[in-house]
Amino acid sequence: MKYMKSKYDFYKLLATFIFIMLPWLFALIYNVYYKKDPYQAKIMVQNYNTDTLTGADHSKFKELQKDFKSPQEVTETCLSCHNNRGKEFMHTEHFQWLKKDSIPGRGNFEMGKRNILNNFCIGINSNEQLCSMCHAGYGYGNKNFDFTNQDNEDCLICHDNTGTYKKSNPCAGPNLPGAGNPSPGVNLSAVAQHVGFPKRNNCLSCHGVGGGGNNVKHGDLEMALNKCTRDIDVHMASKDAKDNNMSCQKCHRTTNHNIKGELAMVSSSPKNGISCVDCHTDHPHTDKLLNNHFRQVACQTCHIPTYAKVNPTKIYWDWSSAGKLKNGKTLQYEKEITADDTICKSGDYILAEDLPNLKSRDNFENVKLEYNGKHGTAVFANNLKPEYIWSNGYFDHQFISDKITDTIHPLILNKPFGSYKDNRYPSDKKHPSKIIPVKIMRGKQIYDKGNMNLIQPKLAGKIKGSGAYWVDFDWQASASEGMKYLNLPYSGKYSFIETESIWPINHMVSPKEKSLTCEECHSHNSRLAALTGFYLPGRDRSVIVDKGGVILIILALIAVLIHAIIRIINRKKTTH
Amino acid sequence: MKKQTYIYRSFERFWHWSQALLIFFLMLTGFEIHSSYKLMGFQNAVKWHNMAAWAFLVLIIFAIFWHFVTGEWKQYIPTSKFVKEQFRYYISGIFKGAPHPTKKTRYNKLNPLQRLIYLGLKLLVIPVQVLSGFIYMYYIYPNNPIHSSMGTIAVIHTIGAFTLILFVIAHVYLTTTGETVFTSIKAMLTGWEVVDVDEKEEHIKHMKDAVEKSVAGYYRLDKNGIFTDVNAAWLKMFGYKNKDEVIGKHYSIVREEKYMNRLDELVANVLKGNKIIGIPAIRKNKDGSSGKHILSANPITEGGEITGLEGFVLDINESDDYSQHMYDAVRNSRAGYYRLNSDGYFEDVNKAWLELYKYEDKKDVIGKHYSFSRCEEDLKNLDDIFKRVTVNGETISSIIATRKCKDGTKGKHLLSANPVYKQDKIIGMEGFILNLPEEK
């Protein structure tokens, strides 16, 4: 049979195929050679300035050329020039440890470190001598502290540019000052003569060491950020001359000592919050498809693939196992653990791999169990994958007076108001719910079994018999002393309850090349596996349709195969 | 009859293969988005899938346009005829080497199963895929009107994808069931395939061509005698320039009044179901001049009913000796004309007839039975002819007969005879006689 009638037909055929293939070729060339690589595109930044003025040289000021007898004297001297700042600073959370905020559906509250409990060191009340190590003030040793005295403000903790100013840790040795006073060795006049805008170190000296050590609490804030590479944090990186080396205030913009930024654990609304959008706009990618994620996904979700990139952070704290002594001294040990190690020494045993924080982990390197008779069991790990929640910036709080109604499930200390539904129909149009990365701190802490509320235990102290747990190792005494201090009832029956607290991950932003690939979420092994109730392409499917489809395809192929075989056999029969 | 035929035109092939490529590519990228496997990465898969979707949409728009402009959409009109047979062929007949139950032709490219399946594809599966696909693509944009049904859309899109895979498997396999394994694929590549040719269709096509190009004039009348069609040759013969001058007019425009009766009779006759195979006629042209032609006419039947008549006219011009002689022979010869009623009694004779029979006056003949014109021994032949014509309706063109003249002498002549109709009833017989000279 002759198929090509003529050369003309052949050319026609050729032309047809060229027409079919040409658009594909164009698309391919365009994509490979001409389309901007999203990683090559310049990052657009708005509303961002760097300072051009250098501050005044405080070493030249006569007022500061003297030997300061007390830190209060330094503050007095500062305020003699900066005469409106004292009043201004007095009303900030850094001094008050309390602020007015509203919880949706519950009304207005005063909240802050002064009245909120967490599942690290639980709460400051009756422990102020130690906790006020991070209070921007002097003498906050108990609830009777005068929050209206400007001289009690600590200017130096934030404005020291020498890096030598330190607050005293009363637990570090005998006869050390407490309640937020400077360490004995600090040269106050040298520090006072070298003050300026806060540096990262000033902020990190408290915010990087919360929970009792470097990176223990947040996981994304630690001392390593003082000097780190872009891989750790693109904004704060300072190892290379080209690095951004941004100070905290570049994002946490500050006016009149009001530093922008909210923390889910001590806030309940995003009123004073900051956002990546402030600088990066709501369409920062060259790829439209990526920009379309803006409505549902927070920037941090993709751009902070892991946290605790350098030092480990605490992810589990079981207070119930505390109190073990050896030869009259508190028992202490550390060990690397693997996936099938148990991590709870009292009460229920759980496997390390069942800790949700560790579930998505590829390996168990650098996962450490730490036991301390004072604290109980803790688990530390670094390079953690965040967990993900829907958040609109609003969080509820489990105040000490709030009743506990469920002891079977973990009690969430700062329950998020976000949800998928709130993304679709936001209750606050400015803050629709989005998927955000969080560190979820899990643990067991003491609660009142009779009155069904959390307990504020007295922990820190030096005198035996005072009820301080770290001296007496008696939960009953610790609980009753702590509650008495707050003038709250205590039934006398305590137990331990599993709790969770949520710490949104906002720092340690990775370079764009290291941000999440699509498959991290859009796959069966999705990071968002825990977020259900909506269809996520690549993650979700109808099992019936998929299985049915595959079965039908297999059946069709079998049918075709059988059909073909019969045809071949029969053809042979007829030809023979 | 089979013939190498150009059945797939360029665009059709372009469309088919582009669509095949796009569906395959959409399948490949789509199931990667579905996380069925990892190939080019989710991001690339999405990007290419979206791009291919746009290309597909453009192609579909072109294809819809093409189908309507070319009328090829009619190929997809479903039919229930032979569906069972076609199905039975695929599940049993094919193994026994049975012939395809339906014929593939240029005008009927798709078998009834194909018609059904392709139509379903075009009207259901592909529109559902395109629609759900684009909703899927734009679903995430803010303020979209469709809320909380992303999963439904995605599942519908997945079902459509599986349906397409099943179609492709069956489709690709069934391409091997042609003459040889690759016949169908080659045909879709080149456009040419050996397919059945519908003989009736071909014949009609040939006839149509013949009529269009013929030197013979063609005409067609409806049952009211109104022209519905004429060809170019007819127009030329009658001196018209344009069909529109003729179509819709009564046939009376082509005759002088004096010849009208004959034409009326002829038309009436044909509408009764008779055929006229060539009779001479004198026409009236557009400019009033007249011309001679030979006319044929046959009834047009549609669904068992006569709806009109059609035929040809062949011009007789002066230079055409043969036809001129024929005409003259009939018109001007000394042919005797006779007419008998249904009982065999003379109704009419002409002068030539009287001369041949040596009578002087018509009166001597009219009213008499035809038996008087024959001898005893020849009468049987005439009885026979009369019976054949008046009972059977036969036409007898020329038979040698022996007449008995008035004076008792005999003579030979050629006799023609045909029935005389009144409506659909034979009321008599008429014809001509031509004298045969005595053999010497």
PDB file of N, CA and C in Angstrom, chain A residues 195-238:
ATOM      1  N   VAL A 195      26.620  53.410  76.117  1.00  0.00           N
ATOM      2  CA  VAL A 195      25.255  52.967  75.806  1.00  0.00           C
ATOM      3  C   VAL A 195      24.883  53.401  74.381  1.00  0.00           C
ATOM      4  N   GLY A 196      23.906  52.755  73.849  1.00  0.00           N
ATOM      5  CA  GLY A 196      23.460  53.086  72.494  1.00  0.00           C
ATOM      6  C   GLY A 196      22.217  52.289  72.163  1.00  0.00           C
ATOM      7  N   PHE A 197      21.893  52.257  70.864  1.00  0.00           N
ATOM      8  CA  PHE A 197      20.730  51.446  70.471  1.00  0.00           C
ATOM      9  C   PHE A 197      20.991  49.979  70.803  1.00  0.00           C
ATOM     10  N   PRO A 198      19.950  49.270  71.190  1.00  0.00           N
ATOM     11  CA  PRO A 198      20.148  47.861  71.556  1.00  0.00           C
ATOM     12  C   PRO A 198      20.723  47.066  70.394  1.00  0.00           C
ATOM     13  N   LYS A 199      21.605  46.160  70.716  1.00  0.00           N
ATOM     14  CA  LYS A 199      22.139  45.240  69.721  1.00  0.00           C
ATOM     15  C   LYS A 199      21.446  43.892  69.896  1.00  0.00           C
ATOM     16  N   ARG A 200      21.692  42.996  68.938  1.00  0.00           N
ATOM     17  CA  ARG A 200      21.055  41.673  69.044  1.00  0.00           C
ATOM     18  C   ARG A 200      21.378  41.016  70.376  1.00  0.00           C
ATOM     19  N   ASN A 201      22.619  41.236  70.828  1.00  0.00           N
ATOM     20  CA  ASN A 201      23.041  40.587  72.063  1.00  0.00           C
ATOM     21  C   ASN A 201      22.188  41.022  73.248  1.00  0.00           C
ATOM     22  N   ASN A 202      21.797  42.332  73.254  1.00  0.00           N
ATOM     23  CA  ASN A 202      20.984  42.824  74.363  1.00  0.00           C
ATOM     24  C   ASN A 202      19.672  42.060  74.453  1.00  0.00           C
ATOM     25  N   CYS A 203      19.017  41.915  73.310  1.00  0.00           N
ATOM     26  CA  CYS A 203      17.720  41.232  73.286  1.00  0.00           C
ATOM     27  C   CYS A 203      17.899  39.761  73.623  1.00  0.00           C
ATOM     28  N   LEU A 204      18.939  39.157  72.976  1.00  0.00           N
ATOM     29  CA  LEU A 204      19.120  37.719  73.127  1.00  0.00           C
ATOM     30  C   LEU A 204      19.531  37.334  74.537  1.00  0.00           C
ATOM     31  N   SER A 205      20.151  38.276  75.257  1.00  0.00           N
ATOM     32  CA  SER A 205      20.604  37.922  76.599  1.00  0.00           C
ATOM     33  C   SER A 205      19.426  37.510  77.477  1.00  0.00           C
ATOM     34  N   CYS A 206      18.237  37.948  77.133  1.00  0.00           N
ATOM     35  CA  CYS A 206      17.049  37.431  77.821  1.00  0.00           C
ATOM     36  C   CYS A 206      16.226  36.506  76.912  1.00  0.00           C
ATOM     37  N   HIS A 207      15.900  36.998  75.699  1.00  0.00           N
ATOM     38  CA  HIS A 207      14.970  36.257  74.830  1.00  0.00           C
ATOM     39  C   HIS A 207      15.588  34.990  74.256  1.00  0.00           C
ATOM     40  N   GLY A 208      16.926  34.905  74.281  1.00  0.00           N
ATOM     41  CA  GLY A 208      17.571  33.715  73.745  1.00  0.00           C
ATOM     42  C   GLY A 208      17.780  32.642  74.793  1.00  0.00           C
ATOM     43  N   VAL A 209      17.575  32.994  76.061  1.00  0.00           N
ATOM     44  CA  VAL A 209      17.932  32.042  77.122  1.00  0.00           C
ATOM     45  C   VAL A 209      16.746  31.712  78.024  1.00  0.00           C
ATOM     46  N   GLY A 210      15.540  32.061  77.562  1.00  0.00           N
ATOM     47  CA  GLY A 210      14.345  31.766  78.368  1.00  0.00           C
ATOM     48  C   GLY A 210      14.229  30.288  78.665  1.00  0.00           C
ATOM     49  N   GLY A 211      13.636  29.970  79.805  1.00  0.00           N
ATOM     50  CA  GLY A 211      13.429  28.564  80.165  1.00  0.00           C
ATOM     51  C   GLY A 211      14.622  27.968  80.864  1.00  0.00           C
ATOM     52  N   GLY A 212      15.632  28.794  81.110  1.00  0.00           N
ATOM     53  CA  GLY A 212      16.734  28.312  81.914  1.00  0.00           C
ATOM     54  C   GLY A 212      17.991  27.990  81.143  1.00  0.00           C
ATOM     55  N   GLY A 213      18.109  28.401  79.908  1.00  0.00           N
ATOM     56  CA  GLY A 213      19.346  28.138  79.178  1.00  0.00           C
ATOM     57  C   GLY A 213      19.219  28.567  77.737  1.00  0.00           C
ATOM     58  N   ASN A 214      20.342  28.513  77.027  1.00  0.00           N
ATOM     59  CA  ASN A 214      20.351  28.977  75.644  1.00  0.00           C
ATOM     60  C   ASN A 214      19.394  28.152  74.786  1.00  0.00           C
ATOM     61  N   ASN A 215      18.472  28.860  74.153  1.00  0.00           N
ATOM     62  CA  ASN A 215      17.538  28.269  73.180  1.00  0.00           C
ATOM     63  C   ASN A 215      16.543  27.283  73.797  1.00  0.00           C
ATOM     64  N   VAL A 216      16.523  27.203  75.132  1.00  0.00           N
ATOM     65  CA  VAL A 216      15.649  26.217  75.770  1.00  0.00           C
ATOM     66  C   VAL A 216      14.185  26.464  75.402  1.00  0.00           C
ATOM     67  N   LYS A 217      13.758  27.714  75.467  1.00  0.00           N
ATOM     68  CA  LYS A 217      12.338  27.982  75.358  1.00  0.00           C
ATOM     69  C   LYS A 217      11.849  28.099  73.909  1.00  0.00           C
ATOM     70  N   HIS A 218      12.340  29.087  73.164  1.00  0.00           N
ATOM     71  CA  HIS A 218      11.749  29.374  71.846  1.00  0.00           C
ATOM     72  C   HIS A 218      12.148  28.376  70.773  1.00  0.00           C
ATOM     73  N   GLY A 219      13.405  28.026  70.775  1.00  0.00           N
ATOM     74  CA  GLY A 219      13.865  27.133  69.704  1.00  0.00           C
ATOM     75  C   GLY A 219      14.360  27.898  68.495  1.00  0.00           C
ATOM     76  N   ASP A 220      13.789  29.084  68.238  1.00  0.00           N
ATOM     77  CA  ASP A 220      14.243  29.868  67.080  1.00  0.00           C
ATOM     78  C   ASP A 220      14.966  31.135  67.515  1.00  0.00           C
ATOM     79  N   LEU A 221      15.229  31.264  68.822  1.00  0.00           N
ATOM     80  CA  LEU A 221      15.948  32.432  69.331  1.00  0.00           C
ATOM     81  C   LEU A 221      17.037  31.953  70.267  1.00  0.00           C
ATOM     82  N   GLU A 222      18.276  32.211  69.859  1.00  0.00           N
ATOM     83  CA  GLU A 222      19.364  31.755  70.722  1.00  0.00           C
ATOM     84  C   GLU A 222      20.601  32.607  70.508  1.00  0.00           C
ATOM     85  N   MET A 223      21.572  32.426  71.373  1.00  0.00           N
ATOM     86  CA  MET A 223      22.753  33.274  71.357  1.00  0.00           C
ATOM     87  C   MET A 223      23.539  33.147  70.051  1.00  0.00           C
ATOM     88  N   ALA A 224      23.410  32.006  69.377  1.00  0.00           N
ATOM     89  CA  ALA A 224      24.165  31.810  68.134  1.00  0.00           C
ATOM     90  C   ALA A 224      23.785  32.857  67.087  1.00  0.00           C
ATOM     91  N   LEU A 225      22.609  33.468  67.245  1.00  0.00           N
ATOM     92  CA  LEU A 225      22.176  34.471  66.264  1.00  0.00           C
ATOM     93  C   LEU A 225      23.020  35.740  66.348  1.00  0.00           C
ATOM     94  N   ASN A 226      23.777  35.887  67.428  1.00  0.00           N
ATOM     95  CA  ASN A 226      24.685  37.032  67.537  1.00  0.00           C
ATOM     96  C   ASN A 226      25.661  37.044  66.384  1.00  0.00           C
ATOM     97  N   LYS A 227      26.130  35.869  66.042  1.00  0.00           N
ATOM     98  CA  LYS A 227      27.042  35.759  64.910  1.00  0.00           C
ATOM     99  C   LYS A 227      26.734  34.462  64.181  1.00  0.00           C
ATOM    100  N   CYS A 228      26.025  34.603  63.101  1.00  0.00           N
ATOM    101  CA  CYS A 228      25.623  33.382  62.401  1.00  0.00           C
ATOM    102  C   CYS A 228      25.719  33.576  60.893  1.00  0.00           C
ATOM    103  N   THR A 229      25.605  32.462  60.187  1.00  0.00           N
ATOM    104  CA  THR A 229      25.643  32.506  58.722  1.00  0.00           C
ATOM    105  C   THR A 229      24.224  32.676  58.180  1.00  0.00           C
ATOM    106  N   ARG A 230      24.135  32.902  56.884  1.00  0.00           N
ATOM    107  CA  ARG A 230      22.830  33.070  56.235  1.00  0.00           C
ATOM    108  C   ARG A 230      21.983  31.807  56.359  1.00  0.00           C
ATOM    109  N   ASP A 231      22.643  30.672  56.390  1.00  0.00           N
ATOM    110  CA  ASP A 231      21.894  29.426  56.491  1.00  0.00           C
ATOM    111  C   ASP A 231      21.095  29.357  57.792  1.00  0.00           C
ATOM    112  N   ILE A 232      21.626  29.997  58.840  1.00  0.00           N
ATOM    113  CA  ILE A 232      20.924  29.993  60.123  1.00  0.00           C
ATOM    114  C   ILE A 232      19.803  31.024  60.086  1.00  0.00           C
ATOM    115  N   ASP A 233      20.131  32.236  59.685  1.00  0.00           N
ATOM    116  CA  ASP A 233      19.112  33.280  59.593  1.00  0.00           C
ATOM    117  C   ASP A 233      19.563  34.329  58.583  1.00  0.00           C
ATOM    118  N   VAL A 234      18.777  34.488  57.520  1.00  0.00           N
ATOM    119  CA  VAL A 234      19.199  35.405  56.444  1.00  0.00           C
ATOM    120  C   VAL A 234      19.231  36.854  56.907  1.00  0.00           C
ATOM    121  N   HIS A 235      18.361  37.212  57.860  1.00  0.00           N
ATOM    122  CA  HIS A 235      18.286  38.612  58.271  1.00  0.00           C
ATOM    123  C   HIS A 235      19.395  38.989  59.259  1.00  0.00           C
ATOM    124  N   MET A 236      19.632  38.095  60.215  1.00  0.00           N
ATOM    125  CA  MET A 236      20.563  38.433  61.286  1.00  0.00           C
ATOM    126  C   MET A 236      21.995  37.986  60.987  1.00  0.00           C
ATOM    127  N   ALA A 237      22.179  37.317  59.828  1.00  0.00           N
ATOM    128  CA  ALA A 237      23.502  36.799  59.510  1.00  0.00           C
ATOM    129  C   ALA A 237      24.543  37.910  59.551  1.00  0.00           C
ATOM    130  N   SER A 238      25.726  37.599  60.095  1.00  0.00           N
ATOM    131  CA  SER A 238      26.754  38.642  60.213  1.00  0.00           C
ATOM    132  C   SER A 238      28.145  38.073  59.993  1.00  0.00           C
TER     133      SER A 238
END
